[in-house]
mmCIF file with all atom_site columns, C-alpha atoms in Angstrom:
data_model
loop_
_atom_site.group_PDB
_atom_site.id
_atom_site.type_symbol
_atom_site.label_atom_id
_atom_site.label_alt_id
_atom_site.label_comp_id
_atom_site.label_asym_id
_atom_site.label_entity_id
_atom_site.label_seq_id
_atom_site.pdbx_PDB_ins_code
_atom_site.Cartn_x
_atom_site.Cartn_y
_atom_site.Cartn_z
_atom_site.occupancy
_atom_site.B_iso_or_equiv
_atom_site.pdbx_formal_charge
_atom_site.auth_seq_id
_atom_site.auth_comp_id
_atom_site.auth_asym_id
_atom_site.auth_atom_id
_atom_site.pdbx_PDB_model_num
ATOM 1   C CA . CYS A 1 1   ? 1.827   -90.755  -59.274 1.00 98.00 ? 1   CYS A CA 1
ATOM 2   C CA . VAL A 1 2   ? -0.410  -91.115  -56.255 1.00 98.00 ? 2   VAL A CA 1
ATOM 3   C CA . ILE A 1 3   ? -1.634  -94.689  -55.943 1.00 97.00 ? 3   ILE A CA 1
ATOM 4   C CA . GLY A 1 4   ? -4.802  -94.994  -53.892 1.00 96.00 ? 4   GLY A CA 1
ATOM 5   C CA . ILE A 1 5   ? -6.909  -91.826  -53.709 1.00 96.00 ? 5   ILE A CA 1
ATOM 6   C CA . ARG A 1 6   ? -9.267  -92.399  -50.805 1.00 93.00 ? 6   ARG A CA 1
ATOM 7   C CA . GLY A 1 7   ? -8.488  -91.578  -47.210 1.00 89.00 ? 7   GLY A CA 1
ATOM 8   C CA . ARG A 1 8   ? -4.812  -90.922  -46.616 1.00 90.00 ? 8   ARG A CA 1
ATOM 9   C CA . GLY A 1 9   ? -3.918  -91.255  -50.314 1.00 93.00 ? 9   GLY A CA 1
ATOM 10  C CA . GLY A 1 10  ? -6.348  -88.462  -51.179 1.00 96.00 ? 10  GLY A CA 1
ATOM 11  C CA . SER A 1 11  ? -4.893  -86.229  -48.486 1.00 94.00 ? 11  SER A CA 1
ATOM 12  C CA . LEU A 1 12  ? -1.394  -86.881  -49.769 1.00 94.00 ? 12  LEU A CA 1
ATOM 13  C CA . ALA A 1 13  ? -2.436  -86.114  -53.355 1.00 97.00 ? 13  ALA A CA 1
ATOM 14  C CA . ARG A 1 14  ? -3.904  -82.776  -52.274 1.00 97.00 ? 14  ARG A CA 1
ATOM 15  C CA . GLY A 1 15  ? -0.798  -81.955  -50.257 1.00 96.00 ? 15  GLY A CA 1
ATOM 16  C CA . PHE A 1 16  ? 1.669   -82.804  -53.014 1.00 96.00 ? 16  PHE A CA 1
ATOM 17  C CA . ALA A 1 17  ? -0.437  -80.974  -55.623 1.00 97.00 ? 17  ALA A CA 1
ATOM 18  C CA . ALA A 1 18  ? -0.232  -77.825  -53.496 1.00 97.00 ? 18  ALA A CA 1
ATOM 19  C CA . LEU A 1 19  ? 3.571   -77.898  -53.276 1.00 96.00 ? 19  LEU A CA 1
ATOM 20  C CA . PRO A 1 20  ? 5.324   -75.450  -55.624 1.00 94.00 ? 20  PRO A CA 1
ATOM 21  C CA . ASN A 1 21  ? 8.075   -77.917  -56.590 1.00 93.00 ? 21  ASN A CA 1
ATOM 22  C CA . ALA A 1 22  ? 5.916   -81.001  -57.099 1.00 93.00 ? 22  ALA A CA 1
ATOM 23  C CA . GLN A 1 23  ? 3.333   -82.078  -59.636 1.00 95.00 ? 23  GLN A CA 1
ATOM 24  C CA . VAL A 1 24  ? 0.870   -84.927  -59.427 1.00 98.00 ? 24  VAL A CA 1
ATOM 25  C CA . THR A 1 25  ? 1.055   -86.162  -63.007 1.00 98.00 ? 25  THR A CA 1
ATOM 26  C CA . HIS A 1 26  ? -0.965  -89.351  -62.480 1.00 98.00 ? 26  HIS A CA 1
ATOM 27  C CA . LEU A 1 27  ? -3.646  -90.663  -60.160 1.00 98.00 ? 27  LEU A CA 1
ATOM 28  C CA . CYS A 1 28  ? -4.154  -94.409  -59.848 1.00 98.00 ? 28  CYS A CA 1
ATOM 29  C CA . ASP A 1 29  ? -6.997  -96.220  -58.163 1.00 97.00 ? 29  ASP A CA 1
ATOM 30  C CA . VAL A 1 30  ? -8.857  -99.443  -58.916 1.00 96.00 ? 30  VAL A CA 1
ATOM 31  C CA . ASN A 1 31  ? -12.167 -97.716  -58.170 1.00 96.00 ? 31  ASN A CA 1
ATOM 32  C CA . GLU A 1 32  ? -12.586 -96.049  -61.574 1.00 95.00 ? 32  GLU A CA 1
ATOM 33  C CA . PRO A 1 33  ? -15.702 -93.956  -60.774 1.00 96.00 ? 33  PRO A CA 1
ATOM 34  C CA . LEU A 1 34  ? -13.709 -92.047  -58.136 1.00 96.00 ? 34  LEU A CA 1
ATOM 35  C CA . LEU A 1 35  ? -10.912 -91.024  -60.494 1.00 97.00 ? 35  LEU A CA 1
ATOM 36  C CA . GLU A 1 36  ? -12.623 -88.414  -62.680 1.00 97.00 ? 36  GLU A CA 1
ATOM 37  C CA . PRO A 1 37  ? -14.008 -86.193  -59.891 1.00 98.00 ? 37  PRO A CA 1
ATOM 38  C CA . PHE A 1 38  ? -10.820 -86.467  -57.860 1.00 98.00 ? 38  PHE A CA 1
ATOM 39  C CA . GLY A 1 39  ? -8.714  -85.704  -60.928 1.00 98.00 ? 39  GLY A CA 1
ATOM 40  C CA . LEU A 1 40  ? -10.700 -82.491  -61.406 1.00 98.00 ? 40  LEU A CA 1
ATOM 41  C CA . GLU A 1 41  ? -10.099 -81.561  -57.766 1.00 97.00 ? 41  GLU A CA 1
ATOM 42  C CA . ILE A 1 42  ? -6.343  -82.043  -58.137 1.00 98.00 ? 42  ILE A CA 1
ATOM 43  C CA . ALA A 1 43  ? -6.377  -80.091  -61.422 1.00 97.00 ? 43  ALA A CA 1
ATOM 44  C CA . GLU A 1 44  ? -7.906  -77.114  -59.621 1.00 97.00 ? 44  GLU A CA 1
ATOM 45  C CA . ILE A 1 45  ? -5.191  -77.204  -56.964 1.00 97.00 ? 45  ILE A CA 1
ATOM 46  C CA . GLN A 1 46  ? -2.178  -77.477  -59.270 1.00 97.00 ? 46  GLN A CA 1
ATOM 47  C CA . LYS A 1 47  ? -3.597  -75.963  -62.475 1.00 93.00 ? 47  LYS A CA 1
ATOM 48  C CA . SER A 1 48  ? -2.825  -79.063  -64.552 1.00 96.00 ? 48  SER A CA 1
ATOM 49  C CA . ARG A 1 49  ? -4.844  -82.209  -64.950 1.00 97.00 ? 49  ARG A CA 1
ATOM 50  C CA . PRO A 1 50  ? -3.296  -85.539  -63.947 1.00 98.00 ? 50  PRO A CA 1
ATOM 51  C CA . LYS A 1 51  ? -3.657  -88.650  -66.086 1.00 98.00 ? 51  LYS A CA 1
ATOM 52  C CA . LEU A 1 52  ? -6.061  -91.184  -64.595 1.00 98.00 ? 52  LEU A CA 1
ATOM 53  C CA . ILE A 1 53  ? -5.197  -94.879  -64.481 1.00 97.00 ? 53  ILE A CA 1
ATOM 54  C CA . THR A 1 54  ? -6.657  -97.911  -62.759 1.00 97.00 ? 54  THR A CA 1
ATOM 55  C CA . ASP A 1 55  ? -3.696  -100.308 -62.903 1.00 96.00 ? 55  ASP A CA 1
ATOM 56  C CA . LEU A 1 56  ? -0.608  -99.779  -60.756 1.00 95.00 ? 56  LEU A CA 1
ATOM 57  C CA . ARG A 1 57  ? 1.461   -101.649 -63.336 1.00 96.00 ? 57  ARG A CA 1
ATOM 58  C CA . ARG A 1 58  ? 0.764   -98.936  -65.945 1.00 95.00 ? 58  ARG A CA 1
ATOM 59  C CA . ALA A 1 59  ? 2.167   -96.335  -63.548 1.00 94.00 ? 59  ALA A CA 1
ATOM 60  C CA . LEU A 1 60  ? 5.286   -98.414  -63.057 1.00 97.00 ? 60  LEU A CA 1
ATOM 61  C CA . ASP A 1 61  ? 5.730   -98.814  -66.830 1.00 97.00 ? 61  ASP A CA 1
ATOM 62  C CA . ASP A 1 62  ? 5.497   -95.052  -67.449 1.00 97.00 ? 62  ASP A CA 1
ATOM 63  C CA . LYS A 1 63  ? 9.020   -93.625  -67.728 1.00 96.00 ? 63  LYS A CA 1
ATOM 64  C CA . SER A 1 64  ? 7.753   -90.065  -67.173 1.00 96.00 ? 64  SER A CA 1
ATOM 65  C CA . ILE A 1 65  ? 6.864   -90.870  -63.555 1.00 97.00 ? 65  ILE A CA 1
ATOM 66  C CA . ASP A 1 66  ? 9.748   -90.128  -61.162 1.00 96.00 ? 66  ASP A CA 1
ATOM 67  C CA . ALA A 1 67  ? 8.145   -91.264  -57.918 1.00 97.00 ? 67  ALA A CA 1
ATOM 68  C CA . ILE A 1 68  ? 5.086   -93.008  -56.562 1.00 98.00 ? 68  ILE A CA 1
ATOM 69  C CA . VAL A 1 69  ? 3.096   -92.245  -53.449 1.00 97.00 ? 69  VAL A CA 1
ATOM 70  C CA . VAL A 1 70  ? 1.603   -95.399  -51.960 1.00 97.00 ? 70  VAL A CA 1
ATOM 71  C CA . GLY A 1 71  ? -1.665  -94.560  -50.232 1.00 94.00 ? 71  GLY A CA 1
ATOM 72  C CA . THR A 1 72  ? -3.286  -97.923  -50.879 1.00 94.00 ? 72  THR A CA 1
ATOM 73  C CA . PRO A 1 73  ? -4.830  -100.297 -48.347 1.00 92.00 ? 73  PRO A CA 1
ATOM 74  C CA . ASP A 1 74  ? -2.143  -101.601 -45.987 1.00 92.00 ? 74  ASP A CA 1
ATOM 75  C CA . HIS A 1 75  ? -1.714  -105.043 -47.561 1.00 94.00 ? 75  HIS A CA 1
ATOM 76  C CA . TRP A 1 76  ? -0.404  -103.402 -50.782 1.00 94.00 ? 76  TRP A CA 1
ATOM 77  C CA . HIS A 1 77  ? 2.276   -101.195 -49.176 1.00 96.00 ? 77  HIS A CA 1
ATOM 78  C CA . ALA A 1 78  ? 5.198   -103.638 -49.355 1.00 97.00 ? 78  ALA A CA 1
ATOM 79  C CA . LEU A 1 79  ? 4.539   -104.994 -52.833 1.00 97.00 ? 79  LEU A CA 1
ATOM 80  C CA . ALA A 1 80  ? 3.880   -101.560 -54.360 1.00 97.00 ? 80  ALA A CA 1
ATOM 81  C CA . THR A 1 81  ? 7.102   -100.261 -52.807 1.00 98.00 ? 81  THR A CA 1
ATOM 82  C CA . ILE A 1 82  ? 9.176   -103.186 -54.072 1.00 98.00 ? 82  ILE A CA 1
ATOM 83  C CA . TRP A 1 83  ? 7.664   -102.967 -57.552 1.00 98.00 ? 83  TRP A CA 1
ATOM 84  C CA . GLY A 1 84  ? 8.219   -99.198  -57.528 1.00 98.00 ? 84  GLY A CA 1
ATOM 85  C CA . CYS A 1 85  ? 11.913  -99.616  -56.733 1.00 98.00 ? 85  CYS A CA 1
ATOM 86  C CA . GLN A 1 86  ? 12.263  -102.292 -59.415 1.00 98.00 ? 86  GLN A CA 1
ATOM 87  C CA . ALA A 1 87  ? 10.658  -99.897  -61.917 1.00 98.00 ? 87  ALA A CA 1
ATOM 88  C CA . GLY A 1 88  ? 13.162  -97.159  -61.049 1.00 98.00 ? 88  GLY A CA 1
ATOM 89  C CA . LYS A 1 89  ? 10.743  -94.996  -59.062 1.00 98.00 ? 89  LYS A CA 1
ATOM 90  C CA . HIS A 1 90  ? 11.393  -93.309  -55.750 1.00 98.00 ? 90  HIS A CA 1
ATOM 91  C CA . VAL A 1 91  ? 8.692   -94.189  -53.219 1.00 98.00 ? 91  VAL A CA 1
ATOM 92  C CA . TYR A 1 92  ? 6.776   -92.427  -50.461 1.00 97.00 ? 92  TYR A CA 1
ATOM 93  C CA . VAL A 1 93  ? 4.778   -95.069  -48.595 1.00 96.00 ? 93  VAL A CA 1
ATOM 94  C CA . GLU A 1 94  ? 2.358   -94.570  -45.750 1.00 92.00 ? 94  GLU A CA 1
ATOM 95  C CA . LYS A 1 95  ? 2.339   -96.468  -42.499 1.00 91.00 ? 95  LYS A CA 1
ATOM 96  C CA . PRO A 1 96  ? 2.283   -99.287  -41.792 1.00 92.00 ? 96  PRO A CA 1
ATOM 97  C CA . ILE A 1 97  ? 5.298   -99.908  -43.960 1.00 91.00 ? 97  ILE A CA 1
ATOM 98  C CA . SER A 1 98  ? 4.558   -103.632 -44.111 1.00 94.00 ? 98  SER A CA 1
ATOM 99  C CA . ASN A 1 99  ? 2.518   -106.382 -42.537 1.00 93.00 ? 99  ASN A CA 1
ATOM 100 C CA . ASN A 1 100 ? 5.523   -108.222 -41.122 1.00 95.00 ? 100 ASN A CA 1
ATOM 101 C CA . VAL A 1 101 ? 9.274   -107.955 -40.667 1.00 96.00 ? 101 VAL A CA 1
ATOM 102 C CA . PHE A 1 102 ? 10.061  -110.104 -43.724 1.00 97.00 ? 102 PHE A CA 1
ATOM 103 C CA . GLU A 1 103 ? 8.211   -107.695 -46.025 1.00 97.00 ? 103 GLU A CA 1
ATOM 104 C CA . GLY A 1 104 ? 10.077  -104.773 -44.468 1.00 96.00 ? 104 GLY A CA 1
ATOM 105 C CA . TRP A 1 105 ? 13.438  -106.435 -45.121 1.00 97.00 ? 105 TRP A CA 1
ATOM 106 C CA . GLN A 1 106 ? 12.445  -107.096 -48.735 1.00 98.00 ? 106 GLN A CA 1
ATOM 107 C CA . MET A 1 107 ? 11.495  -103.435 -49.180 1.00 97.00 ? 107 MET A CA 1
ATOM 108 C CA . LEU A 1 108 ? 14.851  -102.359 -47.765 1.00 97.00 ? 108 LEU A CA 1
ATOM 109 C CA . ALA A 1 109 ? 16.681  -104.789 -50.043 1.00 98.00 ? 109 ALA A CA 1
ATOM 110 C CA . ALA A 1 110 ? 14.828  -103.454 -53.099 1.00 98.00 ? 110 ALA A CA 1
ATOM 111 C CA . ALA A 1 111 ? 15.573  -99.816  -52.209 1.00 98.00 ? 111 ALA A CA 1
ATOM 112 C CA . ARG A 1 112 ? 19.264  -100.649 -51.850 1.00 98.00 ? 112 ARG A CA 1
ATOM 113 C CA . LYS A 1 113 ? 19.501  -102.883 -54.917 1.00 98.00 ? 113 LYS A CA 1
ATOM 114 C CA . TYR A 1 114 ? 17.831  -100.350 -57.224 1.00 98.00 ? 114 TYR A CA 1
ATOM 115 C CA . ASN A 1 115 ? 19.334  -97.269  -55.525 1.00 98.00 ? 115 ASN A CA 1
ATOM 116 C CA . ARG A 1 116 ? 15.946  -95.698  -54.811 1.00 98.00 ? 116 ARG A CA 1
ATOM 117 C CA . VAL A 1 117 ? 14.891  -93.314  -52.061 1.00 98.00 ? 117 VAL A CA 1
ATOM 118 C CA . VAL A 1 118 ? 12.069  -94.736  -49.946 1.00 97.00 ? 118 VAL A CA 1
ATOM 119 C CA . GLN A 1 119 ? 10.393  -92.516  -47.348 1.00 95.00 ? 119 GLN A CA 1
ATOM 120 C CA . VAL A 1 120 ? 7.893   -93.889  -44.874 1.00 93.00 ? 120 VAL A CA 1
ATOM 121 C CA . GLY A 1 121 ? 5.174   -91.473  -43.867 1.00 88.00 ? 121 GLY A CA 1
ATOM 122 C CA . THR A 1 122 ? 3.741   -91.476  -40.390 1.00 83.00 ? 122 THR A CA 1
ATOM 123 C CA . GLN A 1 123 ? 1.624   -88.379  -40.997 1.00 71.00 ? 123 GLN A CA 1
ATOM 124 C CA . SER A 1 124 ? 2.835   -85.568  -38.734 1.00 69.00 ? 124 SER A CA 1
ATOM 125 C CA . ARG A 1 125 ? 6.070   -87.421  -37.938 1.00 64.00 ? 125 ARG A CA 1
ATOM 126 C CA . SER A 1 126 ? 7.504   -87.744  -41.489 1.00 56.00 ? 126 SER A CA 1
#
């Protein structure tokens, strides 16, 4: 599930949809009018239509989702990552990883506690 579909999140969704061993099964964004056209764009790339949701918590509740991609505004990166780990999802989160060192330590603790893989993306340096 790609969470946040504008800017970097949209680029990540397109990139993951184009990978042969990945599938974007869900798109999540609070800006509902953007979801339908972007969902159609992703469907053309991967030949299957993702489910569209507006609430991150619904993505975390969905047991069919293996991993989340956090492409939200920066202030959501830490919390979405922690919640993702708690929900049993692996997480790919864009930079900046957090707004402060404390948030970063909490993200690390969640990844370790819930045995989740967390990858931080720094665009061409991932």
